[in-house]
Tab-separated table of C-alpha atoms and ligand atoms in Angstrom:
chain	number	residue	atom	x	y	z
A	1334	MET	CA	71.704	115.615	126.959
A	1335	LYS	CA	75.512	115.645	126.895
A	1336	GLN	CA	77.248	117.377	129.800
A	1337	PRO	CA	80.223	119.734	129.353
A	1338	VAL	CA	83.521	117.970	129.963
A	1339	GLU	CA	85.766	119.340	132.747
A	1340	GLY	CA	89.571	119.547	132.617
A	1341	PHE	CA	89.680	118.122	129.105
A	1342	SER	CA	92.959	119.735	128.091
A	1343	LYS	CA	94.709	117.992	131.019
A	1344	LEU	CA	93.771	114.496	129.840
A	1345	THR	CA	96.346	112.422	127.952
A	1346	LYS	CA	95.863	111.854	124.235
A	1347	ASP	CA	94.583	108.310	124.893
A	1348	GLN	CA	92.137	109.554	127.499
A	1349	LYS	CA	90.841	112.233	125.125
A	1350	ILE	CA	90.245	109.670	122.374
A	1351	ASP	CA	88.606	107.344	124.839
A	1352	TRP	CA	86.234	110.067	126.066
A	1353	LEU	CA	85.449	111.214	122.522
A	1354	SER	CA	84.795	107.747	121.189
A	1355	LYS	CA	82.452	106.810	123.999
A	1356	ALA	CA	80.624	110.135	123.854
A	1357	TYR	CA	80.046	110.364	120.112
A	1358	PHE	CA	80.446	107.115	118.216
A	1359	ALA	CA	78.126	104.170	117.759
A	1360	ASN	CA	81.158	101.904	117.557
A	1361	PRO	CA	83.785	103.422	119.910
A	1362	GLY	CA	86.293	100.625	119.334
A	1363	LYS	CA	86.240	101.173	115.587
A	1364	ALA	CA	86.619	104.940	116.002
A	1365	VAL	CA	89.643	104.485	118.287
A	1366	THR	CA	91.245	102.110	115.782
A	1367	ILE	CA	90.789	104.590	112.942
A	1368	PHE	CA	92.115	107.554	114.926
A	1369	LYS	CA	95.185	105.559	115.916
A	1370	LYS	CA	95.786	104.208	112.415
A	1371	TYR	CA	96.775	107.719	111.437
A	1372	TRP	CA	99.364	108.102	114.191
A	1373	ASN	CA	102.929	108.083	112.995
A	1374	ASP	CA	105.158	105.230	114.192
A	1375	ASP	CA	107.978	107.685	114.634
A	1376	GLU	CA	107.122	108.969	118.110
A	1377	LYS	CA	109.262	112.075	117.796
A	1378	LEU	CA	107.566	113.079	114.559
A	1379	GLN	CA	104.156	112.379	116.042
A	1380	LYS	CA	104.951	114.527	119.079
A	1381	LEU	CA	105.982	117.368	116.789
A	1382	HIS	CA	102.587	117.245	115.095
A	1383	ASP	CA	100.729	116.786	118.373
A	1384	GLU	CA	102.224	119.993	119.642
A	1385	PHE	CA	101.281	122.189	116.696
A	1386	ILE	CA	97.835	122.614	118.254
A	1387	GLU	CA	95.832	121.806	121.395
A	1388	ASN	CA	93.883	118.580	121.900
A	1389	THR	CA	95.442	116.744	118.962
A	1390	ILE	CA	93.947	113.288	118.649
A	1391	THR	CA	95.400	112.174	115.340
A	1392	ASN	CA	96.741	113.425	112.004
A	1393	TYR	CA	94.546	114.548	109.143
A	1394	TYR	CA	96.170	113.631	105.844
A	1395	LEU	CA	95.981	115.667	102.689
A	1396	PRO	CA	97.780	114.467	99.580
A	1397	LEU	CA	100.948	116.376	98.706
A	1398	GLY	CA	101.201	116.376	94.930
A	1399	ILE	CA	103.694	118.015	92.622
A	1400	ALA	CA	103.267	119.931	89.390
A	1401	PRO	CA	106.472	119.975	87.349
A	1402	ASN	CA	107.477	122.098	84.321
A	1403	PHE	CA	106.583	125.526	85.675
A	1404	LEU	CA	108.785	127.971	83.795
A	1405	ILE	CA	108.695	131.218	85.762
A	1406	ASN	CA	110.957	134.114	84.804
A	1407	GLU	CA	113.085	131.663	82.806
A	1408	LYS	CA	113.563	129.346	85.818
A	1409	LEU	CA	112.060	125.868	85.939
A	1410	TYR	CA	110.173	124.861	89.087
A	1411	THR	CA	108.413	121.782	90.368
A	1412	ILE	CA	105.620	123.124	92.544
A	1413	PRO	CA	104.387	121.273	95.643
A	1414	MET	CA	100.613	121.320	96.178
A	1415	ALA	CA	98.712	120.072	99.225
A	1416	ILE	CA	95.081	119.633	98.203
A	1417	GLU	CA	92.296	117.096	98.356
A	1418	GLU	CA	90.433	118.108	95.181
A	1419	SER	CA	90.993	115.676	92.353
A	1420	SER	CA	92.117	117.242	89.071
A	1421	VAL	CA	93.735	120.397	90.536
A	1422	VAL	CA	97.297	119.089	90.383
A	1423	ALA	CA	96.720	117.515	86.984
A	1424	ALA	CA	95.331	120.834	85.707
A	1425	ALA	CA	98.338	122.720	87.089
A	1426	GLY	CA	100.728	120.307	85.406
A	1427	LYS	CA	98.902	120.647	82.092
A	1428	ALA	CA	98.863	124.450	82.219
A	1429	ALA	CA	102.541	124.488	83.179
A	1430	LYS	CA	103.462	122.306	80.227
A	1431	PHE	CA	101.312	124.340	77.844
A	1432	TRP	CA	102.963	127.639	78.838
A	1433	SER	CA	106.477	126.216	79.089
A	1434	LYS	CA	106.274	125.828	75.309
A	1435	ARG	CA	105.103	129.428	74.918
A	1436	GLY	CA	107.684	131.395	76.878
A	1437	GLY	CA	106.552	130.478	80.361
A	1438	PHE	CA	105.150	132.679	83.113
A	1439	ARG	CA	106.464	136.121	83.987
A	1440	ALA	CA	106.032	137.393	87.514
A	1441	GLU	CA	107.093	140.419	89.519
A	1442	VAL	CA	106.668	141.621	93.071
A	1443	ILE	CA	105.164	145.111	93.151
A	1444	ALA	CA	105.553	145.877	96.854
A	1445	THR	CA	106.191	144.036	100.141
A	1446	GLU	CA	104.698	146.237	102.831
A	1447	LYS	CA	102.719	144.706	105.726
A	1448	ILE	CA	100.212	146.514	107.916
A	1449	GLY	CA	99.227	146.511	111.575
A	1450	GLN	CA	96.991	148.770	113.631
A	1451	VAL	CA	96.450	149.881	117.201
A	1452	HIS	CA	92.744	150.668	117.500
A	1453	PHE	CA	91.915	153.109	120.267
A	1454	ILE	CA	89.281	155.424	121.691
A	1455	TYR	CA	90.180	159.004	122.560
A	1456	LYS	CA	87.674	161.525	123.867
A	1457	GLY	CA	89.008	164.991	123.339
A	1458	ARG	CA	90.509	167.592	121.027
A	1459	PRO	CA	91.847	166.102	117.778
A	1460	ASP	CA	94.620	168.727	117.476
A	1461	THR	CA	95.944	167.920	120.935
A	1462	LEU	CA	95.976	164.231	120.018
A	1463	ARG	CA	97.955	165.044	116.873
A	1464	ASP	CA	100.469	167.039	118.938
A	1465	TYR	CA	100.723	164.173	121.381
A	1466	PHE	CA	101.316	161.724	118.548
A	1467	GLU	CA	104.250	163.804	117.232
A	1468	HIS	CA	105.598	164.057	120.769
A	1469	ILE	CA	105.412	160.314	121.509
A	1470	LYS	CA	106.482	159.009	118.078
A	1471	PRO	CA	110.244	158.869	118.866
A	1472	LYS	CA	109.430	156.926	122.035
A	1473	LEU	CA	107.197	154.506	120.099
A	1474	LEU	CA	110.247	153.705	118.010
A	1475	SER	CA	112.790	153.632	120.838
A	1476	ASP	CA	110.587	151.376	122.979
A	1477	THR	CA	110.385	148.846	120.130
A	1478	ALA	CA	114.082	149.097	119.236
A	1479	SER	CA	114.967	145.790	120.877
A	1480	LEU	CA	112.086	144.070	119.045
A	1481	SER	CA	113.021	145.459	115.642
A	1482	GLU	CA	116.811	145.266	115.995
A	1483	ASN	CA	117.217	141.912	114.232
A	1484	MET	CA	114.755	142.746	111.495
A	1485	GLU	CA	116.536	146.069	110.916
A	1486	LYS	CA	119.927	144.375	110.681
A	1487	ARG	CA	118.574	142.403	107.741
A	1488	GLY	CA	117.075	145.486	106.075
A	1489	GLY	CA	113.505	145.368	107.395
A	1490	GLY	CA	111.655	146.785	110.373
A	1491	ILE	CA	109.065	149.439	111.083
A	1492	ASN	CA	108.498	151.644	108.043
A	1493	LYS	CA	105.959	154.170	109.219
A	1494	ILE	CA	103.535	154.982	112.043
A	1495	GLU	CA	100.589	157.223	111.229
A	1496	LEU	CA	97.790	158.576	113.350
A	1497	ARG	CA	94.433	158.110	111.621
A	1498	ASP	CA	91.255	159.849	112.660
A	1499	LYS	CA	88.280	157.550	112.026
A	1500	THR	CA	85.755	159.532	114.069
A	1501	ASP	CA	83.627	160.223	110.988
A	1502	GLU	CA	82.809	156.530	110.881
A	1503	LEU	CA	82.846	155.622	114.579
A	1504	LYS	CA	82.633	157.980	117.540
A	1505	ASP	CA	86.007	158.717	119.206
A	1506	TYR	CA	87.764	156.033	117.164
A	1507	TYR	CA	91.394	156.549	116.074
A	1508	GLN	CA	94.182	154.285	114.915
A	1509	LEU	CA	97.899	154.017	114.868
A	1510	HIS	CA	98.224	152.706	111.335
A	1511	CYS	CA	101.650	151.139	111.005
A	1512	THR	CA	103.566	149.673	108.103
A	1513	PHE	CA	106.346	147.104	108.301
A	1514	GLU	CA	108.876	145.323	106.122
A	1515	THR	CA	109.266	141.774	107.360
A	1516	LEU	CA	111.519	140.377	104.591
A	1517	ASP	CA	111.322	136.577	104.407
A	1518	ALA	CA	109.119	136.230	107.482
A	1519	MET	CA	105.342	136.391	107.268
A	1520	GLY	CA	105.911	138.676	110.211
A	1521	ALA	CA	102.801	138.144	112.326
A	1522	ASN	CA	104.702	137.749	115.598
A	1523	PHE	CA	107.031	140.653	114.888
A	1524	ILE	CA	104.184	142.964	113.877
A	1525	ASN	CA	101.921	142.009	116.771
A	1526	SER	CA	104.743	142.389	119.316
A	1527	CYS	CA	105.592	145.856	117.961
A	1528	LEU	CA	101.925	146.868	117.986
A	1529	GLU	CA	101.393	145.748	121.572
A	1530	GLN	CA	104.440	147.753	122.619
A	1531	PHE	CA	103.206	150.810	120.644
A	1532	ALA	CA	99.866	150.504	122.425
A	1533	LYS	CA	101.481	150.386	125.858
A	1534	THR	CA	103.857	153.270	125.192
A	1535	PHE	CA	101.055	155.333	123.650
A	1536	LYS	CA	98.614	154.731	126.496
A	1537	ASP	CA	101.146	155.174	129.323
A	1538	GLY	CA	102.653	158.293	127.723
A	1539	ALA	CA	99.226	159.928	127.545
A	1540	LEU	CA	98.916	159.809	131.331
A	1541	GLU	CA	101.948	162.073	131.605
A	1542	TYR	CA	101.223	164.427	128.710
A	1543	THR	CA	100.517	167.746	130.372
A	1544	ALA	CA	98.640	169.309	127.433
A	1545	PHE	CA	95.902	166.664	127.804
A	1546	SER	CA	92.922	167.221	130.081
A	1547	GLU	CA	92.224	164.472	132.647
A	1548	GLU	CA	89.681	162.894	130.281
A	1549	GLU	CA	92.025	163.107	127.280
A	1550	LYS	CA	94.713	161.277	129.237
A	1551	GLN	CA	92.477	158.189	129.444
A	1552	ILE	CA	93.180	156.645	126.040
A	1553	GLN	CA	91.435	153.285	125.736
A	1554	VAL	CA	93.281	150.772	123.602
A	1555	VAL	CA	90.690	148.453	122.101
A	1556	MET	CA	93.114	146.085	120.355
A	1557	SER	CA	96.438	145.822	118.591
A	1558	ILE	CA	96.692	143.437	115.660
A	1559	LEU	CA	98.197	143.031	112.228
A	1560	SER	CA	95.921	143.336	109.213
A	1561	ASN	CA	95.554	140.454	106.795
A	1562	TYR	CA	94.582	142.982	104.153
A	1563	VAL	CA	97.902	143.747	102.485
A	1564	PRO	CA	97.194	145.600	99.243
A	1565	ASP	CA	100.761	146.913	99.299
A	1566	CYS	CA	102.294	143.473	99.584
A	1567	ARG	CA	101.394	142.594	96.050
A	1568	VAL	CA	102.518	140.388	93.200
A	1569	ARG	CA	101.693	140.246	89.518
A	1570	ALA	CA	101.997	137.336	87.099
A	1571	GLU	CA	101.118	136.857	83.460
A	1572	VAL	CA	101.310	134.651	80.421
A	1573	SER	CA	101.026	135.748	76.834
A	1574	CYS	CA	101.487	134.308	73.378
A	1575	LYS	CA	100.471	134.849	69.800
A	1576	ILE	CA	96.860	133.827	69.261
A	1577	VAL	CA	97.901	131.318	66.595
A	1578	GLU	CA	99.846	129.482	69.290
A	1579	LEU	CA	96.608	128.692	71.150
A	1580	ASN	CA	96.288	125.684	68.932
A	1581	GLU	CA	95.795	122.666	71.172
A	1582	ASP	CA	92.083	122.665	71.789
A	1583	HIS	CA	90.266	121.347	68.733
A	1584	MET	CA	88.908	124.848	68.326
A	1585	PRO	CA	90.260	127.567	66.047
A	1586	PRO	CA	92.766	129.652	68.092
A	1587	GLN	CA	90.961	132.948	67.476
A	1588	GLU	CA	87.652	131.476	68.613
A	1589	PHE	CA	89.347	130.032	71.700
A	1590	ALA	CA	90.983	133.380	72.554
A	1591	ASP	CA	87.727	135.309	72.066
A	1592	LYS	CA	85.750	132.861	74.171
A	1593	PHE	CA	88.406	132.868	76.872
A	1594	VAL	CA	88.462	136.672	77.094
A	1595	ARG	CA	84.656	136.746	77.172
A	1596	ALA	CA	84.629	134.215	80.035
A	1597	VAL	CA	86.976	136.406	82.085
A	1598	GLU	CA	84.963	139.529	81.256
A	1599	ILE	CA	81.876	137.788	82.618
A	1600	ALA	CA	83.742	137.110	85.869
A	1601	ARG	CA	84.732	140.778	85.999
A	1602	ILE	CA	81.173	142.053	85.939
A	1603	GLU	CA	79.154	139.214	87.484
A	1604	PRO	CA	79.864	138.447	91.155
A	1605	TYR	CA	78.173	135.013	91.056
A	1606	ARG	CA	80.642	133.990	88.388
A	1607	ALA	CA	83.546	135.931	89.919
A	1608	VAL	CA	83.374	133.927	93.141
A	1609	THR	CA	83.623	130.611	91.283
A	1610	HIS	CA	86.262	131.975	88.928
A	1611	ASN	CA	88.339	133.083	91.923
A	1612	LYS	CA	87.687	129.794	93.692
A	1613	GLY	CA	89.499	128.159	90.784
A	1614	VAL	CA	92.384	130.611	91.232
A	1615	MET	CA	92.470	129.781	94.949
A	1616	ASN	CA	92.680	126.050	94.139
A	1617	GLY	CA	96.216	126.751	92.975
A	1618	ILE	CA	97.091	129.401	95.523
A	1619	ASP	CA	95.900	127.584	98.661
A	1620	ALA	CA	97.542	124.328	97.647
A	1621	VAL	CA	100.996	125.923	97.415
A	1622	VAL	CA	100.426	128.141	100.437
A	1623	LEU	CA	99.532	125.060	102.468
A	1624	ALA	CA	102.405	122.943	101.130
A	1625	THR	CA	104.875	125.690	102.041
A	1626	GLY	CA	103.533	126.007	105.589
A	1627	ASN	CA	101.884	129.376	105.143
A	1628	ASP	CA	98.611	130.669	106.519
A	1629	PHE	CA	95.994	130.035	103.842
A	1630	ARG	CA	93.209	131.676	105.869
A	1631	ALA	CA	95.156	134.926	105.949
A	1632	VAL	CA	95.847	134.653	102.240
A	1633	GLU	CA	92.194	133.872	101.425
A	1634	ALA	CA	90.850	136.749	103.528
A	1635	GLY	CA	93.302	139.240	102.043
A	1636	ILE	CA	92.798	138.177	98.454
A	1637	HIS	CA	88.998	138.237	98.588
A	1638	ALA	CA	89.064	141.676	100.226
A	1639	TYR	CA	91.289	142.807	97.366
A	1640	ALA	CA	88.842	141.332	94.847
A	1641	SER	CA	86.201	143.680	96.282
A	1642	LYS	CA	88.376	146.754	96.647
A	1643	ASP	CA	86.405	148.793	94.092
A	1644	GLY	CA	83.098	148.163	95.810
A	1645	ARG	CA	82.062	145.065	93.908
A	1646	TYR	CA	83.500	141.563	94.032
A	1647	THR	CA	85.304	140.884	90.767
A	1648	SER	CA	87.689	138.532	88.996
A	1649	LEU	CA	91.295	138.346	90.195
A	1650	THR	CA	92.494	137.736	86.651
A	1651	ARG	CA	92.233	139.723	83.442
A	1652	ALA	CA	92.425	138.441	79.904
A	1653	SER	CA	92.974	140.535	76.824
A	1654	ILE	CA	93.654	140.389	73.133
A	1655	GLU	CA	95.892	143.107	71.754
A	1656	GLY	CA	96.545	142.773	68.040
A	1657	ASP	CA	97.631	139.191	67.546
A	1658	THR	CA	98.567	138.603	71.189
A	1659	PHE	CA	96.590	136.877	73.920
A	1660	ARG	CA	97.383	137.746	77.548
A	1661	LEU	CA	96.178	136.453	80.907
A	1662	GLU	CA	97.287	138.185	84.087
A	1663	ILE	CA	96.714	138.230	87.805
A	1664	GLU	CA	97.514	140.747	90.523
A	1665	ILE	CA	97.004	139.770	94.153
A	1666	PRO	CA	98.130	140.678	97.662
A	1667	LEU	CA	100.087	137.894	99.374
A	1668	ALA	CA	101.735	137.901	102.780
A	1669	LEU	CA	103.981	134.843	102.874
A	1670	GLY	CA	106.967	133.641	104.820
A	1671	THR	CA	109.800	131.287	103.979
A	1672	VAL	CA	111.410	131.460	107.419
A	1673	GLY	CA	109.932	131.037	110.886
A	1674	GLY	CA	106.649	129.426	111.907
A	1675	LEU	CA	105.841	126.066	110.367
A	1676	THR	CA	108.502	126.580	107.686
A	1677	SER	CA	111.231	125.523	110.089
A	1678	LEU	CA	109.195	122.880	111.952
A	1679	HIS	CA	107.257	120.710	109.530
A	1680	PRO	CA	109.538	118.254	107.699
A	1681	LEU	CA	107.326	118.223	104.578
A	1682	VAL	CA	107.174	122.009	104.500
A	1683	LYS	CA	110.970	122.077	104.615
A	1684	LEU	CA	111.112	119.660	101.688
A	1685	SER	CA	108.518	121.675	99.770
A	1686	LEU	CA	110.621	124.803	100.166
A	1687	GLU	CA	113.783	122.954	99.217
A	1688	MET	CA	111.981	121.616	96.123
A	1689	LEU	CA	111.380	125.240	95.165
A	1690	GLY	CA	115.068	126.067	95.700
A	1691	ASN	CA	114.531	127.617	99.163
A	1692	PRO	CA	112.986	130.784	97.761
A	1693	SER	CA	112.873	134.171	99.436
A	1694	ALA	CA	109.386	135.334	100.400
A	1695	PRO	CA	109.128	137.570	97.297
A	1696	GLU	CA	110.129	134.642	95.070
A	1697	LEU	CA	107.510	132.466	96.763
A	1698	MET	CA	104.932	135.213	96.175
A	1699	GLN	CA	105.667	134.931	92.459
A	1700	ILE	CA	105.426	131.135	92.470
A	1701	VAL	CA	102.102	131.209	94.325
A	1702	ALA	CA	100.634	133.848	92.018
A	1703	VAL	CA	101.671	131.737	89.039
A	1704	ALA	CA	100.028	128.643	90.561
A	1705	GLY	CA	96.794	130.660	90.837
A	1706	LEU	CA	97.068	131.941	87.292
A	1707	ALA	CA	97.834	128.486	85.895
A	1708	GLN	CA	94.822	127.056	87.648
A	1709	ASN	CA	92.617	129.808	86.248
A	1710	PHE	CA	93.950	129.195	82.750
A	1711	ALA	CA	93.275	125.464	83.064
A	1712	ALA	CA	89.745	126.004	84.396
A	1713	ILE	CA	88.680	128.544	81.772
A	1714	ARG	CA	90.302	126.497	79.048
A	1715	SER	CA	88.187	123.486	80.006
A	1716	LEU	CA	85.057	125.538	80.565
A	1717	VAL	CA	85.112	127.166	77.138
A	1718	THR	CA	86.064	123.983	75.276
A	1719	THR	CA	85.098	120.537	76.571
A	1720	GLY	CA	83.346	121.657	79.767
A	1721	ILE	CA	84.715	120.959	83.202
A	1722	GLN	CA	83.146	117.573	83.848
A	1723	LYS	CA	85.280	115.600	81.420
A	1724	GLY	CA	88.542	116.229	83.260
A	1725	HIS	CA	86.917	116.348	86.667
A	1726	MET	CA	85.090	113.088	86.354
A	1727	LYS	CA	88.169	111.344	85.023
A	1728	MET	CA	89.949	112.107	88.281
A	1729	HIS	CA	86.765	111.612	90.253
A	1730	LEU	CA	86.359	108.156	88.749
A	1731	LEU	CA	89.099	106.799	90.986
A	1732	ASN	CA	87.505	108.392	94.039
A	1733	ILE	CA	84.169	106.760	93.212
A	1734	LEU	CA	85.849	103.415	92.606
A	1735	ASN	CA	87.678	103.706	95.910
A	1736	GLN	CA	84.394	104.445	97.663
A	1737	LEU	CA	83.002	101.270	96.096
A	1738	HIS	CA	86.086	99.351	97.333
A	1739	ALA	CA	87.019	98.360	93.806
A	1740	THR	CA	89.995	96.050	93.409
A	1741	GLU	CA	93.052	97.126	91.412
A	1742	GLU	CA	91.873	95.010	88.438
A	1743	GLU	CA	88.411	96.567	88.587
A	1744	LYS	CA	89.923	100.059	88.676
A	1745	GLU	CA	92.045	99.294	85.658
A	1746	HIS	CA	89.001	97.925	83.869
A	1747	PHE	CA	86.883	101.013	84.556
A	1748	VAL	CA	89.571	103.562	83.721
A	1749	HIS	CA	89.698	101.884	80.328
A	1750	TYR	CA	85.913	101.501	80.101
A	1751	PHE	CA	85.220	105.195	80.837
A	1752	LYS	CA	87.896	106.533	78.490
A	1753	ASP	CA	85.255	107.482	75.915
A	1754	LYS	CA	82.233	107.731	78.231
A	1755	THR	CA	81.041	110.293	80.760
A	1756	ALA	CA	81.854	109.041	84.238
A	1757	THR	CA	79.139	110.300	86.561
A	1758	HIS	CA	78.633	108.883	90.037
A	1759	ARG	CA	75.564	107.014	88.818
A	1760	SER	CA	77.068	105.618	85.632
A	1761	VAL	CA	80.165	104.377	87.484
A	1762	THR	CA	78.130	102.796	90.268
A	1763	GLU	CA	75.800	101.075	87.800
A	1764	ALA	CA	78.631	99.763	85.660
A	1765	PHE	CA	80.477	98.625	88.771
A	1766	TYR	CA	77.596	96.562	90.161
A	1767	LYS	CA	76.843	95.126	86.731
A	1768	LEU	CA	80.404	93.879	86.526
A	1769	ARG	CA	80.263	92.435	90.033
A	1770	GLU	CA	76.976	90.668	89.228
A	1771	LYS	CA	78.588	89.039	86.209
A	1772	ALA	CA	81.608	87.929	88.212
B	2550	MEV	C1	86.526	123.934	90.633
B	2550	MEV	O1	87.237	123.570	91.775
B	2550	MEV	C2	86.999	125.252	90.089
B	2550	MEV	C3	86.234	125.804	88.898
B	2550	MEV	O2	84.840	125.863	89.195
B	2550	MEV	C4	86.790	127.162	88.591
B	2550	MEV	C5	86.019	127.945	87.551
B	2550	MEV	O3	84.818	127.710	87.366
B	2550	MEV	O4	86.663	128.831	86.946
B	2550	MEV	C6	86.370	124.887	87.715
């Protein structure tokens, strides 16, 4: 049985790789070579990446692709996408081109409010707590003045602090429910620093509040943390066109529009389908969120919570036909930053943002929502016409050929060969070995 390793974080990078390779790999030498192959020759750049996290041993590459021709609110963008799934970038590019000829995407930010909470336990009279809250509120704000000064100068800061009684759901449980405007920053550090100060001021102040009994003075702060559920930091995007303009799919436009709307309706009422439908949306969203150095886990958690806000998990997009017009829209919460964090550290993130014209956070919200909508359009379009495998397998073909260590000539041969055939893993492998046997 393996023994726990002591003092691991103090080892050098080489020592960590050495330990790991000997402990876990049949061929330690080969493992070391592969780990090191991914190191960057530029030592400064490598150090930057090493220091993003603890115990870095190497870099994990994801392709950074681009999807040009995104017309959003009359402005043309080339969107950076970091993603490993073949066909996502191609689908985005196709959807972008399709809609650029039909008026493009329209997007608007509905609200930009972020949320954080101090969760605490108070055993006592609710009215006295409410009085205390009103009494301490000015001090909550004055004690965080130095933290919020810069944000306020730029027009943001702490919007509101509310006391919420949650004792119906959990004994003695209350919250300071706080809202913030963090402008172009995602705001996690700002929000969490403010919350921790609120918690301290609130707890310390209670000890001196004379209207409290001795027990009431003992407020227990459980935790202070921002919420990744941001329903009031929300963006909307849509595309629409005349049904007759849906004329590129070897299917009569009206039939295409009807089938498309039906497919989205299914995702609205059927959670099994909704999850997959939204996964397609997230293909676009995560890829841009990642390329622009934002926190895709936060975005995922918040968006899926929003998809279940009415008590059942449902589609993030809606499709409709009104008269002769087809419309597809999305509305999602998104907490993004274009300053601070990785955005000012990672050279590729900086280039991704520059590629987008160094957008403000609200502009980036619109771009990301559009990337999600485009991806959904592309997925449903394939699903209701040719089926998803045709496009998928075309991109997957190269992955299979790479797995088989095909040469460049062989790849060229098979791309041509599978143009009019279905490229499954089996059919590609069989055709590949047949060709090699002949050679
Ligand atoms: C695959 O990554 C995404 C899709 O499954 C999305 C969908 O079914 O709508 C194609």
